[in-house]
Amino acid sequence: QVQLLESGGGVVQAGDSLRLSCASSGRTFSRDAMAWFRQGPGKEREFVGTITRAGKSYYADSVEGRFAISRDNPKRTVYLQMNNLKPEDTAVYYCAARDQILTAPIYRGVTDYYYWGQGTQVTVSS
C-alpha cells in the first residue's frame, strides 16, 4: 500500500506562485507515474498534469505554461510549481500514483491511478 502526503497549500492572491509537494511511501517510486488532480467547489475531479518515470511531463490545457511538475526520486517526492495563479485555480489538489507500463499511453484519468493523497486546499483570491 502506497501512502501519499500532500503539503504546501494555502491562500494566495491572483498572480502569486505556490509550490505543492507530495511525499510517497512507495518503494517503487522511481518506476511510478505521478500526477496531480484538482477538485473545485461543485466540480468533478480533473486532471492537472502528470510526470512519467522518465521525467517527462504533460499538462491540462488550462494550466499549460503556468504549472510545472517535477520529481525527486531519492526523496520520493513530486512537486507542482504553480505560477500566475488565477481564482479559477481554487480547488483541493490531489496527488496520485500508479505503476507505469512503458508501452502505455499517458495516464490522464481519475480511474487510471491506484493511490491518492488526502488533498491540500489552494485558494486564490482576486
Coordinates of C-alpha atoms in Angstrom, one line a residue:
Q1 CA 0.0 0.0 0.0
V2 CA 1.4 3.4 -1.1
Q3 CA 0.7 6.4 1.1
L4 CA 0.8 9.9 -0.4
L5 CA 1.0 13.1 1.6
E6 CA 0.5 16.5 0.0
S7 CA 1.6 19.7 1.6
G8 CA 2.1 23.4 0.6
G9 CA -1.5 24.5 0.0
G10 CA -2.7 27.9 1.2
V11 CA -4.4 31.2 0.5
V12 CA -2.7 33.4 -2.1
Q13 CA -3.7 36.3 -4.4
A14 CA -4.1 36.2 -8.1
G15 CA -0.8 36.3 -9.9
D16 CA 1.1 34.7 -7.0
S17 CA 3.0 31.4 -7.0
L18 CA 2.8 28.4 -4.9
R19 CA 4.6 25.0 -4.8
L20 CA 2.9 21.9 -3.7
S21 CA 4.8 18.8 -2.5
C22 CA 3.7 15.1 -2.4
A23 CA 5.8 12.6 -0.5
S24 CA 5.3 9.0 -1.3
S25 CA 6.0 5.9 0.8
G26 CA 6.2 3.7 -2.3
R27 CA 9.4 1.7 -2.6
T28 CA 8.9 1.7 -6.4
F29 CA 8.5 5.4 -6.6
S30 CA 11.1 5.8 -9.4
R31 CA 9.1 3.5 -11.6
D32 CA 5.7 5.1 -10.9
A33 CA 3.8 7.7 -12.9
M34 CA 2.8 10.5 -10.7
A35 CA 0.0 13.0 -11.2
W36 CA -1.8 16.0 -9.8
F37 CA -5.6 16.4 -10.0
R38 CA -7.8 19.0 -8.5
Q39 CA -11.4 19.4 -7.5
G40 CA -13.0 22.8 -7.3
P41 CA -16.2 23.6 -5.4
G42 CA -19.1 21.8 -7.0
K43 CA -16.9 20.4 -9.8
E44 CA -15.7 16.9 -10.6
R45 CA -12.1 16.0 -10.0
E46 CA -10.0 17.0 -13.0
F47 CA -6.5 16.2 -14.4
V48 CA -3.9 18.9 -13.9
G49 CA -0.7 17.1 -15.0
T50 CA 1.4 14.1 -14.8
I51 CA 5.1 13.1 -14.9
T52 CA 6.4 9.9 -16.2
R53 CA 9.0 7.6 -14.7
A54 CA 11.4 9.1 -17.3
G55 CA 10.6 12.6 -16.0
K56 CA 8.6 13.8 -19.0
S57 CA 5.5 15.9 -18.0
Y58 CA 2.2 16.6 -19.6
Y59 CA -0.5 19.1 -18.6
A60 CA -4.1 20.1 -19.0
D61 CA -4.6 23.0 -21.4
S62 CA -5.9 25.1 -18.5
V63 CA -2.5 25.1 -16.7
E64 CA -0.1 24.6 -19.6
G65 CA 2.7 27.2 -19.4
R66 CA 1.8 28.2 -15.8
F67 CA 2.3 25.0 -13.9
A68 CA 5.2 22.6 -13.8
I69 CA 5.6 19.2 -12.3
S70 CA 9.0 17.8 -11.2
R71 CA 10.1 14.8 -9.3
D72 CA 13.0 13.9 -6.9
N73 CA 13.3 10.2 -6.9
P74 CA 15.8 9.8 -4.0
K75 CA 13.3 11.9 -1.8
R76 CA 10.3 10.0 -3.3
T77 CA 8.7 13.4 -3.8
V78 CA 6.8 15.0 -6.6
Y79 CA 6.2 18.8 -6.9
L80 CA 3.7 21.0 -8.5
Q81 CA 5.0 24.5 -9.1
M82 CA 2.1 26.9 -9.8
N83 CA 2.8 30.3 -11.2
N84 CA 0.5 33.2 -12.2
L85 CA -2.4 31.7 -10.2
K86 CA -5.9 32.6 -11.0
P87 CA -9.1 32.5 -9.0
E88 CA -10.3 29.6 -11.1
D89 CA -7.4 27.5 -9.8
T90 CA -9.0 27.4 -6.4
A91 CA -9.5 23.8 -5.6
V92 CA -8.4 20.9 -3.4
Y93 CA -5.3 19.5 -5.1
Y94 CA -4.6 15.7 -5.0
C95 CA -1.5 13.7 -5.7
A96 CA -1.9 10.4 -7.4
A97 CA 0.3 7.4 -8.3
R98 CA 0.4 4.2 -10.2
D99 CA 3.0 1.9 -11.7
Q100 CA 3.9 3.0 -15.2
I101 CA 3.7 0.5 -18.0
L102 CA 6.3 1.6 -20.5
T103 CA 4.2 0.9 -23.6
A104 CA 1.0 2.5 -22.2
P105 CA -0.3 5.9 -23.2
I106 CA -0.2 8.9 -20.8
Y107 CA -2.4 8.4 -17.9
R108 CA -4.9 11.3 -17.6
G109 CA -7.9 9.8 -16.0
V110 CA -9.0 9.6 -12.4
T111 CA -9.5 5.8 -12.7
D112 CA -6.0 5.4 -14.2
Y113 CA -4.5 5.9 -10.7
Y114 CA -4.4 3.5 -7.8
Y115 CA -3.2 5.6 -5.0
W116 CA -4.3 9.0 -3.8
G117 CA -3.3 11.5 -1.2
Q118 CA -5.8 13.3 1.1
G119 CA -5.6 16.6 -0.8
T120 CA -4.4 20.1 0.1
Q121 CA -6.5 23.2 -0.3
V122 CA -5.4 26.0 -2.6
T123 CA -7.4 29.2 -2.5
V124 CA -6.7 32.1 -4.9
S125 CA -8.3 35.4 -4.2
S126 CA -8.9 38.1 -6.8

